[in-house]
Every structure is written in structure tokens, then in C-alpha cells.
Short mmCIF file of C-alpha atoms in Angstrom, two decimals:
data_model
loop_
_atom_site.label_atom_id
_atom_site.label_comp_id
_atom_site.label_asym_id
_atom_site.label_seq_id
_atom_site.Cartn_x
_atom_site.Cartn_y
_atom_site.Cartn_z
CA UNK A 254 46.12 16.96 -0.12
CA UNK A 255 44.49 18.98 -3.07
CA UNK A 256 44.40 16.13 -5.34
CA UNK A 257 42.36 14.91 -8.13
CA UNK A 258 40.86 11.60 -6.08
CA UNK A 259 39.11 14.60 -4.54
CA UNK A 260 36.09 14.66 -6.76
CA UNK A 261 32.83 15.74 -5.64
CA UNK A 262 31.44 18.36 -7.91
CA UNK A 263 33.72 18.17 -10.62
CA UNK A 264 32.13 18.63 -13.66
CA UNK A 265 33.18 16.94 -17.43
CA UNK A 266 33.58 13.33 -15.88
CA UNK A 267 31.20 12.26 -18.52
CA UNK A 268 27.81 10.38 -17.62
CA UNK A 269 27.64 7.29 -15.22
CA UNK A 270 27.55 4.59 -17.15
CA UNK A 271 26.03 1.05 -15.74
CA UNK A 272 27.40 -1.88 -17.02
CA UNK A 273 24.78 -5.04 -17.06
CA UNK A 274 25.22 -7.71 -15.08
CA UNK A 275 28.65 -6.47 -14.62
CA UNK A 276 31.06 -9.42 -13.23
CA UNK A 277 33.27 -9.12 -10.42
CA UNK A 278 36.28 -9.04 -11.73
CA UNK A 279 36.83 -8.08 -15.51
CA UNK A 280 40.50 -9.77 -16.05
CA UNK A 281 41.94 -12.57 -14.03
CA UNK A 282 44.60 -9.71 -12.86
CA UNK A 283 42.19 -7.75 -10.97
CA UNK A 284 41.45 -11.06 -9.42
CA UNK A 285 44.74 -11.72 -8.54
CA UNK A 286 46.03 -8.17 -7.19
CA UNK A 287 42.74 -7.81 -5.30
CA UNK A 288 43.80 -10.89 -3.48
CA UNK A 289 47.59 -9.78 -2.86
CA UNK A 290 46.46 -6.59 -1.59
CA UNK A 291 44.04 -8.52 0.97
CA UNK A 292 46.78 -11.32 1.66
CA UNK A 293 49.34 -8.85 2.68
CA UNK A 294 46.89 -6.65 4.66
CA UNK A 295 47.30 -9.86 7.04
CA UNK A 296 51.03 -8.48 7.79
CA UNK A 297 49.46 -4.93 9.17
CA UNK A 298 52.53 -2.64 7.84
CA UNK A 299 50.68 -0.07 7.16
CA UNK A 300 46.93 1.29 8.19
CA UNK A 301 43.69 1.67 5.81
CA UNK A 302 44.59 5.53 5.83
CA UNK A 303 48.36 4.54 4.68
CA UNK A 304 46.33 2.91 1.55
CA UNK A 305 44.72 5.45 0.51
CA UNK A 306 47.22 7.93 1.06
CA UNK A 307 49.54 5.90 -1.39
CA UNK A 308 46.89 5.69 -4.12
CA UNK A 309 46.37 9.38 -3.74
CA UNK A 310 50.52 9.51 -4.44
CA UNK A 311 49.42 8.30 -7.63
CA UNK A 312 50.45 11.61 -10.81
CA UNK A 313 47.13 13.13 -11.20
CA UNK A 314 46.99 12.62 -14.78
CA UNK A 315 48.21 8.89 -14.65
CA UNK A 316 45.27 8.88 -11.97
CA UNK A 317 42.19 10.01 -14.27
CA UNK A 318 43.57 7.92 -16.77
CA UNK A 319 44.18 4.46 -14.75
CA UNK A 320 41.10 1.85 -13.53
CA UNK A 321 40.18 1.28 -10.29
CA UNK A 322 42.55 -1.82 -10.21
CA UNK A 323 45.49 0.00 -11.53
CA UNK A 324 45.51 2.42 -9.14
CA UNK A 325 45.25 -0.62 -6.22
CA UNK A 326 48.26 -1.78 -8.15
CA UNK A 327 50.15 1.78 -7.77
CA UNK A 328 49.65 2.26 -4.33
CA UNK A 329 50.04 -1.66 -3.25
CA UNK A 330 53.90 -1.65 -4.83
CA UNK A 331 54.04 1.74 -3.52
CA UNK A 332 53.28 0.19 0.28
CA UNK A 333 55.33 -2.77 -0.22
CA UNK A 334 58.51 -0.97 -1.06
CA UNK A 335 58.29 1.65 1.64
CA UNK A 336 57.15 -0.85 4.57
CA UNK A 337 60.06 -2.63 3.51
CA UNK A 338 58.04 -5.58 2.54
CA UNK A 339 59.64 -5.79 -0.75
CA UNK A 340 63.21 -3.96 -1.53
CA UNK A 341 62.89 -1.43 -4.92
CA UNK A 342 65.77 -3.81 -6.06
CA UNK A 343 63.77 -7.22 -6.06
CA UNK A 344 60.42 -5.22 -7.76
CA UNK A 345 62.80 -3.97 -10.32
CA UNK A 346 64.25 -7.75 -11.36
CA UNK A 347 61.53 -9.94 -9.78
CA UNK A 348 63.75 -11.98 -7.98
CA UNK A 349 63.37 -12.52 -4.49
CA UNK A 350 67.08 -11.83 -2.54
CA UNK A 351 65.82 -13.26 0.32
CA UNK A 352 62.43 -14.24 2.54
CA UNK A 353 60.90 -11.22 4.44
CA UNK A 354 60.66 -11.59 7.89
CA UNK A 355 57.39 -11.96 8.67
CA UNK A 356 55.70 -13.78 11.84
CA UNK A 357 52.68 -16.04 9.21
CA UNK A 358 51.17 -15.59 6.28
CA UNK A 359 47.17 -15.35 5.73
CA UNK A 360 45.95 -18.86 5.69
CA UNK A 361 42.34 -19.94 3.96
CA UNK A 362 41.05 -20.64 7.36
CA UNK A 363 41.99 -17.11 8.41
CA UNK A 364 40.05 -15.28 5.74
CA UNK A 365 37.07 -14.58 7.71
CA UNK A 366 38.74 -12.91 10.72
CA UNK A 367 41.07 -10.82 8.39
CA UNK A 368 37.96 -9.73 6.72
CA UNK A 369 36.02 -8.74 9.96
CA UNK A 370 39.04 -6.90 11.62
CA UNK A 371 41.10 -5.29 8.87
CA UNK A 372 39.49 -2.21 9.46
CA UNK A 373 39.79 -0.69 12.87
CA UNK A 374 38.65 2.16 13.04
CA UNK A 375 36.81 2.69 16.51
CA UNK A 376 38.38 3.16 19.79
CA UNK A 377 37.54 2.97 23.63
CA UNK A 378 39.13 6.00 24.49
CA UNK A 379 36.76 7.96 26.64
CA UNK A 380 37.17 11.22 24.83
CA UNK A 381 34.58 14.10 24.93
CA UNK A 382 32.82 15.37 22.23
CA UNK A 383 33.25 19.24 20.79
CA UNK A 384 29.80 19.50 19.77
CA UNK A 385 26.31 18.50 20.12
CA UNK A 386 23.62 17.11 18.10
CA UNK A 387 21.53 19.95 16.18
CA UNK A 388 24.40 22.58 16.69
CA UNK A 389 25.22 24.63 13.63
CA UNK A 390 29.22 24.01 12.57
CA UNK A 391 31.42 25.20 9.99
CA UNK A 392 34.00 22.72 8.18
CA UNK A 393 37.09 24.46 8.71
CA UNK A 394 39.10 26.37 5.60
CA UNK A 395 42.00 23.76 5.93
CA UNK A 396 44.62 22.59 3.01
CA UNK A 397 46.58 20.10 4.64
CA UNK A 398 49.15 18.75 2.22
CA UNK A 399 49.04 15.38 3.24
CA UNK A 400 46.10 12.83 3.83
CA UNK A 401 42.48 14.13 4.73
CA UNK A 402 39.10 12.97 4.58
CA UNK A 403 38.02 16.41 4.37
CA UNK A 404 36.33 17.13 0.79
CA UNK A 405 37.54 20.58 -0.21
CA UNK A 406 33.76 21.00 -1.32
CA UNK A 407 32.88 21.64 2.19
CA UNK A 408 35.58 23.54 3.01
CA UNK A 409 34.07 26.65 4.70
CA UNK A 410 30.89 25.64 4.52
CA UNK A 411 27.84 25.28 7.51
CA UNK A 412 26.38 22.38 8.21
CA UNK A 413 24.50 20.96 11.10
CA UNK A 414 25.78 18.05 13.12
CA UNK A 415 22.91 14.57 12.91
CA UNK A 416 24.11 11.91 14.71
CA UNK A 417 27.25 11.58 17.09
CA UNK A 418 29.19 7.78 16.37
CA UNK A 419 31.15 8.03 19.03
CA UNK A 420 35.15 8.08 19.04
CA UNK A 421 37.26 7.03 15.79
CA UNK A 422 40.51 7.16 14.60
CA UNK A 423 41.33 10.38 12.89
CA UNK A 424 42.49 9.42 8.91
CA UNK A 425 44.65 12.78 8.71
CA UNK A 426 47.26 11.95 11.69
CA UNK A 427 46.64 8.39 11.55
CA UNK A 428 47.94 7.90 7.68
CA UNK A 429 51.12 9.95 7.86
CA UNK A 430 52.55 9.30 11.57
CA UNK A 431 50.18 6.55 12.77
CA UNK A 432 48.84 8.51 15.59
CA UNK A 433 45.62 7.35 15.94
CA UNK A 434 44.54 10.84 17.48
CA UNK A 435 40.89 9.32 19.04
CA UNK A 436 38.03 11.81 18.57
CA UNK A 437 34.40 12.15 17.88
CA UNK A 438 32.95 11.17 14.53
CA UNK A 439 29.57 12.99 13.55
CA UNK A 440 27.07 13.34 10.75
CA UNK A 441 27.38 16.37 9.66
CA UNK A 442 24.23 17.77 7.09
CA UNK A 443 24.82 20.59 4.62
CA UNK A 444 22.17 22.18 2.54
CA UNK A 445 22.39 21.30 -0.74
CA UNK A 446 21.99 25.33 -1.28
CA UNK A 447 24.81 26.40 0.97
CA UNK A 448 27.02 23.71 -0.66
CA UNK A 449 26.14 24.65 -4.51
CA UNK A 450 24.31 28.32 -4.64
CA UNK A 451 20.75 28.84 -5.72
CA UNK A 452 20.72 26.43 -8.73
CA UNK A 453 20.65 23.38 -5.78
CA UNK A 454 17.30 22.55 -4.97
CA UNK A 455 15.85 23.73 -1.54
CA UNK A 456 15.07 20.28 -0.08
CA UNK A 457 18.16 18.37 -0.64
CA UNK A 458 21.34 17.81 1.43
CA UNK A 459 24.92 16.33 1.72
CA UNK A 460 25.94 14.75 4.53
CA UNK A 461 29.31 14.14 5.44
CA UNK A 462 31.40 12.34 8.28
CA UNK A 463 33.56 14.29 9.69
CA UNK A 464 35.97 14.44 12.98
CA UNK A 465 35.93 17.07 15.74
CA UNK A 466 39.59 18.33 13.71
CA UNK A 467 37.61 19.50 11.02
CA UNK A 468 35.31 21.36 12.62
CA UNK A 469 34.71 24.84 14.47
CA UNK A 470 31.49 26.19 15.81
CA UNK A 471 29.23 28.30 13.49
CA UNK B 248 50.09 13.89 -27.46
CA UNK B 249 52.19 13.05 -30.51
CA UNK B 250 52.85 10.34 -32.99
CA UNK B 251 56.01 9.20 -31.97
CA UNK B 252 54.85 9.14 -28.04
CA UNK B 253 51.22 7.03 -28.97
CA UNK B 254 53.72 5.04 -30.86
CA UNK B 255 56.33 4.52 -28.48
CA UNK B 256 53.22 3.94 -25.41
CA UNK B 257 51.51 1.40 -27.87
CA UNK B 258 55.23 -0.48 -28.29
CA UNK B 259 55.75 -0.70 -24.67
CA UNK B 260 52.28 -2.06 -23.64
CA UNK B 261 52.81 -5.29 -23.58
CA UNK B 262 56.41 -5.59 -21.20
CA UNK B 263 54.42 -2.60 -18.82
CA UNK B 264 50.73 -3.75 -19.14
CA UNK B 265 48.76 -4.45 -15.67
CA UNK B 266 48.88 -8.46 -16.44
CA UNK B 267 52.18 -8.53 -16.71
CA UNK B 268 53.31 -6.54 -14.05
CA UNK B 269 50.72 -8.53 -11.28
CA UNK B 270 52.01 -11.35 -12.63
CA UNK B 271 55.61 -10.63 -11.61
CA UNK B 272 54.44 -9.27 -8.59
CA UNK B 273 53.11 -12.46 -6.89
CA UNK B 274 55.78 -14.64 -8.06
CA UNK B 275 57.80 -12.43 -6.62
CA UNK B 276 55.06 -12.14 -2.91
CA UNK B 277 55.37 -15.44 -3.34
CA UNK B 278 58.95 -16.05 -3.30
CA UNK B 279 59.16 -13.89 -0.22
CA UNK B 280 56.92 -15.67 1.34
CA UNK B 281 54.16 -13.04 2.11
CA UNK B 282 51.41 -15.15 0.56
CA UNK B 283 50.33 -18.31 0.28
CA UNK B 284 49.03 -18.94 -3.24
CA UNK B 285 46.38 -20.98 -2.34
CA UNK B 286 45.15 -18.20 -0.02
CA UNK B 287 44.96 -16.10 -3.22
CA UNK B 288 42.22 -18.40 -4.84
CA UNK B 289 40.18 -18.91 -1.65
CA UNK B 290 39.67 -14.67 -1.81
CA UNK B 291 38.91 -14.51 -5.21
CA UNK B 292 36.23 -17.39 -4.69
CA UNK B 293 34.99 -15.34 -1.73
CA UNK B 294 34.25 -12.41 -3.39
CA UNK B 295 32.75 -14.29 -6.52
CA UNK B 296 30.62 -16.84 -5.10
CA UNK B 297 30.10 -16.17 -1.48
CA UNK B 298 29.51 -12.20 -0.37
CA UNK B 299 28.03 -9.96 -2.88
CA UNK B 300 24.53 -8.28 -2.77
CA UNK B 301 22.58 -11.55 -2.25
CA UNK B 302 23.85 -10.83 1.58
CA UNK B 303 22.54 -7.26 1.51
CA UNK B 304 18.93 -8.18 -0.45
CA UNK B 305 18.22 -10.90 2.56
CA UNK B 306 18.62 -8.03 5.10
CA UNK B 307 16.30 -5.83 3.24
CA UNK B 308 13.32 -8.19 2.99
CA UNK B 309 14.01 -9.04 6.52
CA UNK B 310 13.64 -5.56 7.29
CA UNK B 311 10.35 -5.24 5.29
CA UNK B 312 8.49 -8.28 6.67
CA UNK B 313 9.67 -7.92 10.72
CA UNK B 314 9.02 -4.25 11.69
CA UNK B 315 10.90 -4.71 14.92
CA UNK B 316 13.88 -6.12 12.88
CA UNK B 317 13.36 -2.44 10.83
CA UNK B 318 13.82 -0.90 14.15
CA UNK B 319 16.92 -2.47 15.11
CA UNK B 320 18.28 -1.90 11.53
CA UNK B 321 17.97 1.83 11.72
CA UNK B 322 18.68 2.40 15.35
CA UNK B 323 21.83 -0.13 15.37
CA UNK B 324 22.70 -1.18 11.86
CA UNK B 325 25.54 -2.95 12.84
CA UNK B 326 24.51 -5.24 15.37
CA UNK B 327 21.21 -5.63 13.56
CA UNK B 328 23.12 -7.18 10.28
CA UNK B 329 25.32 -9.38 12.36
CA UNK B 330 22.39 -11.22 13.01
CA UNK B 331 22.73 -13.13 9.62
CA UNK B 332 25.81 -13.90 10.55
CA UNK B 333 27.69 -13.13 6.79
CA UNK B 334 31.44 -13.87 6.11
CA UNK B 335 33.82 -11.70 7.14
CA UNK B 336 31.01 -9.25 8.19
CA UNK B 337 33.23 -6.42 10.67
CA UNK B 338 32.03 -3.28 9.09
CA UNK B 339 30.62 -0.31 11.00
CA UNK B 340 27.25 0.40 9.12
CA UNK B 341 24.49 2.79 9.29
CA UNK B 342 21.27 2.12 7.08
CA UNK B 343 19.32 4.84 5.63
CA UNK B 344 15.88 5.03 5.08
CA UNK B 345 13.79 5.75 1.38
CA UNK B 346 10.09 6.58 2.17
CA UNK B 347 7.96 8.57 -0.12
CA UNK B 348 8.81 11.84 0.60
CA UNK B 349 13.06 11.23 0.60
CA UNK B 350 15.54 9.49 -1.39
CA UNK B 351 18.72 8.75 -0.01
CA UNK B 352 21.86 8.12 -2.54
CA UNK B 353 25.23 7.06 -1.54
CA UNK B 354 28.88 7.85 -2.56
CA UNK B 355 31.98 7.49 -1.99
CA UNK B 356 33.83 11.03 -3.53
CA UNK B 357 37.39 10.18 -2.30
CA UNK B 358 38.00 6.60 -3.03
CA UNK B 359 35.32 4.08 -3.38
CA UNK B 360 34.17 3.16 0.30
CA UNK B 361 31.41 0.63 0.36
CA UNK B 362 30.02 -2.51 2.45
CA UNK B 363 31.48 -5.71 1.38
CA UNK B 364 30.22 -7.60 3.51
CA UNK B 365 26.68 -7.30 2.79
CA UNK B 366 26.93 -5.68 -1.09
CA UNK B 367 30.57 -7.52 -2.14
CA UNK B 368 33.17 -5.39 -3.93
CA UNK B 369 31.66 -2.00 -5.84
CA UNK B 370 30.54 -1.98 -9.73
CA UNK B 371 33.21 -0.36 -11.88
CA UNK B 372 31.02 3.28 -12.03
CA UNK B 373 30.63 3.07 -8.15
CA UNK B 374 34.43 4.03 -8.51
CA UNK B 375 34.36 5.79 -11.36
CA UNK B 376 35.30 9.42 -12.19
CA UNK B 377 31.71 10.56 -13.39
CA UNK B 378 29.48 9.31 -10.37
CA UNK B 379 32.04 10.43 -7.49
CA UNK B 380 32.05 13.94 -9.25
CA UNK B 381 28.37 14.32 -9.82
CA UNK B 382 26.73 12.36 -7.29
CA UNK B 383 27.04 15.32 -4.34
CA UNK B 384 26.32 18.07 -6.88
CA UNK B 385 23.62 16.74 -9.44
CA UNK B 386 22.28 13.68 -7.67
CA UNK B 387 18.69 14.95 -9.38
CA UNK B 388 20.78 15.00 -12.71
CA UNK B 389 22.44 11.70 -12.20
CA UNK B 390 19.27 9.65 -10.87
CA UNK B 391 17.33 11.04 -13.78
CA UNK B 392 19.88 9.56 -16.48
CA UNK B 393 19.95 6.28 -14.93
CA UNK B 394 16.29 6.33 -15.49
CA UNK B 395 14.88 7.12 -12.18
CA UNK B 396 14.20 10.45 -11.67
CA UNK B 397 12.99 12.12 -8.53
CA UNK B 398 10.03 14.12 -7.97
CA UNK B 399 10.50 17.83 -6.76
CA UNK B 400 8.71 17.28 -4.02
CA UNK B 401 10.61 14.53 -2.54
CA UNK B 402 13.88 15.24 -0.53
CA UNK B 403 17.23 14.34 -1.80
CA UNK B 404 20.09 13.29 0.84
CA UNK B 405 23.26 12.14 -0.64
CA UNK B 406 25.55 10.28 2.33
CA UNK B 407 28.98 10.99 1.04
CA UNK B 408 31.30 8.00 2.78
CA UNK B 409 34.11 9.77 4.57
CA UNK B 410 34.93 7.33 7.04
CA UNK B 411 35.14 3.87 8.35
CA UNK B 412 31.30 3.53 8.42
CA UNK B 413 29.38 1.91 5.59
CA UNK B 414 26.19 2.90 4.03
CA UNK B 415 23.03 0.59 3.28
CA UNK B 416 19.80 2.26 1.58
CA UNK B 417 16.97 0.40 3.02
CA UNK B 418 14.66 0.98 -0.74
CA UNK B 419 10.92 1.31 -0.29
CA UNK B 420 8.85 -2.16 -0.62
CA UNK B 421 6.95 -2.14 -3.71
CA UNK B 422 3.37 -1.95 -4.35
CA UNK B 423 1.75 -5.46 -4.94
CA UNK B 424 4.38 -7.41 -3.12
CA UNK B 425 1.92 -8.21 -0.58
CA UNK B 426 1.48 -11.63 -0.81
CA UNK B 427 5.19 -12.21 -1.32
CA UNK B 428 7.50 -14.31 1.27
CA UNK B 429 10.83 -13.21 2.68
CA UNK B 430 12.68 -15.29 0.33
CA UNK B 431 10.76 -13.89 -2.52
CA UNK B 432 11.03 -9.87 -1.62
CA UNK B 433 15.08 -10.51 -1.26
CA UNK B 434 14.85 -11.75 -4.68
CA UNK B 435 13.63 -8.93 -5.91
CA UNK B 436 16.25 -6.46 -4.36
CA UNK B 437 18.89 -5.03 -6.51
CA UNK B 438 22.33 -4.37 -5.80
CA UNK B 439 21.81 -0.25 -7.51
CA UNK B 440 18.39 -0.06 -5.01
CA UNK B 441 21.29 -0.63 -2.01
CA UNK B 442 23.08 1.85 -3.49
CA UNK B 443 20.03 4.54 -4.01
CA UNK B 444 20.34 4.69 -7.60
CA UNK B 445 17.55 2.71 -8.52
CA UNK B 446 14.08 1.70 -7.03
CA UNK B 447 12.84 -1.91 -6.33
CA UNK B 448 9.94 -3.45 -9.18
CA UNK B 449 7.44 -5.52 -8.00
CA UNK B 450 7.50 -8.89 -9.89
CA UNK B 451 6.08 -9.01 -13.38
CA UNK B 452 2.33 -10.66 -13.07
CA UNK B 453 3.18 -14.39 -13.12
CA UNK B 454 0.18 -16.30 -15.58
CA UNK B 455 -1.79 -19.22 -13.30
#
């Protein structure tokens, strides 16, 4: 979707602005729904894509507006609620009608694991690849209304392809239907000229991973 | 936005406010029996105490004292980091290279994508507004105000983190960190040189 998590090249953001020796946490509820979010990953309702398609949900202005943490907290309840982890009912009064029916819960001793396999993103399908290392491609002029990894700043725009990682899950089908849709996952350079006109200087670039469904031959 | 709304937002801060609302929210988790409270506190101590960039500084001195070790780093970042062995280390990675002729700067423009496991969870303008807007279109502009800027002779690449693989700038080693051990070098790596926003300084001349 068009929306305003989309970022890159935006200008009027203001200047980046380092905090020193910035803690992890800067109230003990960040700790605490940074935790919840992890603890109920353990359940696997929903997919990383799922996550960030319910963050992007988020009203664009409430978006700009919110921290990083309230917008976990936006798309977390948002999750819960349509996974059917939590009923709109109970997050309205608080009060639990009932236990959900799930298999466990994330134990202390299972941290480590849920850490090193919440995100699974590659897969063993033998799939081929569209393209080649060194050929020229174009990022296709696509406006999907739901979830894409596609920055509209490359819409349109050629690139050349680095490195092929071999097959991945494809965020776009993945987040709204679950279809994991296995297919090749490049590097994908773009001049920093052909992304932002003569202004960009003539030795930098932008490089991108992107899937074989955003691409088309140059 | 008027009066009467700022005074009607300010009125209703404290029943809607973040606090309050997390704090309903895991009695509630907790009731249901998703979570385990004590499960809670173990994460939060993980991410305090036990991964952060200390993880990603050790693999950075490694990779500047054991040029085969380099090798693996940049050809297989992934295997090459699971040698340490760090908690709750899954990610896919690829490392990326400063030398003196190119400075590599990573982003995230969509969300805030980053490597846990070896850097812990991102600084606040990692995932802010004004780096994830700028960072792809004035990385010259933004590396410059953080007091770092780059020569126009060196190359620019800014890795933009689109997908489930995480990005690790391997800085260059400074000048008169010869004599330095292992140990020592990861001390002096900084979680902003990981990110490509800053460069590593050699130690201040210790008096003997």
C-alpha cells in the first residue's frame, strides 16, 4: 500500500537526531509490550509480514505522530483481535471471558529458540531464478493496495541485479493470504542518479532486496 | 487544531496513555493465559543485559585481526557469525565492507529492520521519521550532520533492508591500533560504526 511507513526520500522529517548513550528502553511500557509482542509471537497466528502489515493499518497521521513503541502497540492489539487471540469485547473491559486455546505458552527456557526461528523467511523449494547476476532490470510500476516491500521510490526505476540469495518467501502474498509464494531474492543496485536526477552524486548507489515479482527485464 | 480539541486530548491522556493501556493489556494476556509473566522479565533482561552491540563489536575485531575469518564474514555472513555462538542468533545476514574508497550506510525505509542478534534492538532515530526519509536520498547530507562527512571521491552505497536479511557494516580498522588485542579493537567499536553512520577512533594516547 501507498502509505506513509513508506519513507525513503521524503523530505521535512527534520534532522536525525542521536540520542547519547541512549538506553534500551525509555519507559518500563516499552519494556513490557516489547516482551508481549515477543511472548505471543511463540503462538505463530500470524507471520512477520502480518506484523507489519497491521502497523502499516495504523491512520497515517496517528502514524507520524506515534513512537516506535506505540505503533508496536497498534498493530499488536490489532493482531490479537483479528487472530482471535483476544475477543474486541475482553480488550474493550479487560476482563478475560475465558482462557484462549492455545497448545503452551513461551517459557524462559524457550527464549533462545523463539529468538533464532521467529523469522522464517527462506525456503527449500527448488525454484528457478528470473534473472542473472549483472543483468540490467527494471522495478516494476506496481501499486498494490495491500502489503509490499516494494519502495515506491524505485518504482520504475533500472537497477542492476548484485548478488542472488537464493529462494524466500514473498512479503506481498505471504502477509495477506499466507501463501508463501517461494521465489528468488536478489540485490538489486540503482544509481543514485537514476533514483534522484542529476543533483545525486555520480558514484553513489541504493541497493535494494527485491523478489523476482517485482521485477521485469530492462 | 483547536482549543477545545488540545483541551479535550490533554483531559483524556491519562485513561488512553500508552502505560495505561499496556498495562491492561497483559493483565488481560495474562488472564488468558498467552504469557507467562515471568517470561516477560526474562526478555526484557535479554535485550538489556545480554545481546546488544557488544555481540556485533566482538565480530568486527575478529574480523580485523583473522583475515581468513574476514573472508568467511563477507562470503557467508551468516555462518561466519554463528561461530560466536550469540543468543538467539537465527538471522540471515550479509556484512558489507567500508574501505577507503566506499562507505556503506544502512536503513531500514519501511519499518525498522535490523540485526538483534549481534546489534540488540535499534536506537530510537534508527526508526525514526527523519533518517528512514533521508538516508536513501541525502546519505552525503545526513552523514555530514552527524559529523562525519564523506569525501567526493569516495563511493556511497546505502543497503536499504527490504527483506528478511540483516545488514552488518564491517567499519575500517583505525590507524594506530596496531599494537591493540582482539579484546581491545572490539572495545573500541561503536554500535553507529555497525550501522555506517559513524567511523571507528583509535584510542586516545594512554600516558606510561
Amino acid at each position: 500500500m501507498n502509505g506513509v511507513h513508506d519513507m525513503g526520500g521524503m523530505h521535512g522529517m527534520g534532522p536525525v537526531e542521536i540520542e547519547r548513550n541512549e538506553p534500551v528502553f525509555h519507559a518500563e511500557w516499552e519494556r513490557r509490550v516489547f516482551a508481549l509482542r515477543l511472548a505471543c509471537a511463540f503462538h505463530r497466528r500470524w507471520n512477520i509480514d502480518m506484523n507489519r502489515h497491521a502497523i502499516e493499518q495504523m491512520p497515517p497521521a496517528d502514524y507520524l505522530a506515534a513512537s516506535y513503541y506505540e505503533r508496536v502497540l497498534f498493530g499488536f492489539t490489532r493482531l490479537l483481535v483479528e487472530h482471535g487471540l483476544v475477543g474486541a469485547g475482553e480488550l474493550a473491559t479487560g476482563k478475560a471471558d475465558g482462557k484462549a486455546s492455545v497448545a503452551g505458552v513461551l517459557s524462559p527456557d524457550g527464549i533462545d529458540t523463539l529468538l533464532r526461528t521467529r523469522i522464517r523467511a527462506r525456503r527449500d523449494e527448488d525454484v528457478p531464478p528470473k534473472f542473472g547476476v549483472g543483468e540490467p532490470v527494471v522495478a516494476r510500476n506496481i501499486h498494490p493496495t495491500g502489503h509490499t516491500r516494494l519502495p515506491r521510490y524505485v518504482r520504475g526505476k533500472q537497477g542492476v541485479i548484485c548478488r542472488d540469495h537464493g529462494v524466500f518467501v514473498f512479503p506481498d502474498s505471504s502477509a495477506m493470504t499466507r501463501d508463501p509464494s517461494p521465489q528468488h531474492l536478489y540485490t538489486v543496485r540503482f544509481a543514485a542518479r537514476e533514483l534522484w536526477g542529476a543533483d545525486a552524486s555520480t558514484r553513489d548507489g541504493v541497493y535494494l532486496n527485491l523478489w523476482d515479482g517485482y521485477l521485469d527485464a530492462a | 487544531m483547536s482549543e477545545h480539541h488540545e483541551h479535550l486530548s490533554q483531559h483524556d491522556r491519562p485513561l488512553s496513555g500508552p502505560a495505561l493501556r499496556v498495562k491492561a493489556l497483559e493483565s488481560l494476556l495474562v488472564d488468558k493465559g498467552l504469557v507467562d509473566p515471568h517470561t516477560l522479565d526474562e526478555l526484557i533482561d535479554t535485550f538489556e543485559k545480554r545481546v546488544g552491540p557488544r555481540n556485533g563489536a566482538r565480530v568486527v575485531a575478529r574480523a580485523w585481526v583473522d583475515p581468513a575469518y574476514k573472508a568467511r564474514l563477507l562470503t557467508d555472513s551468516r555462518a561466519a557469525i554463528a561461530e560466536f555462538g550469540f543468543f538467539g542468533y537465527g538471522e540471515d545476514m550479509v556484512v558489507v565492507e567500508n574501505t577507503p574508497t566506499i562507505r556503506n550506510v544502512v536503513v531500514c525505509t519501511l519499518c525498522s529492520c535490523y540485526p538483534w542478534a549481534v546489534l540488540g534492538l535499534p536506537p530510537v532515530w534508527y526508526k525514526s521519521a527523519p533518517y528512514r526519509a533521508r538516508a536513501v536520498i541525502d546519505p552525503r547530507g545526513v552523514l555530514k550532520e552527524l559529523g562525519d562527512p564523506v569525501p567526493e571521491d569516495v563511493e556511497v552505497r546505502v543497503w536499504d533492508s527490504t527483506a528478511e536479511l540483516r545488514y552488518l557494516v564491517l567499519p575500517e580498522r583505525p590507524a594506530g591500533t596496531e599494537g591493540c588485542s582482539e579484546a581491545e579493537l572490539a572495545e573500541l567499536v561503536t554500535r553507529d560504526a555497525m550501522i555506517g553512520v559513524a567511523r571507528v577512533k583509535a584510542p586516545e594516547k594512554r600516558a606510561r
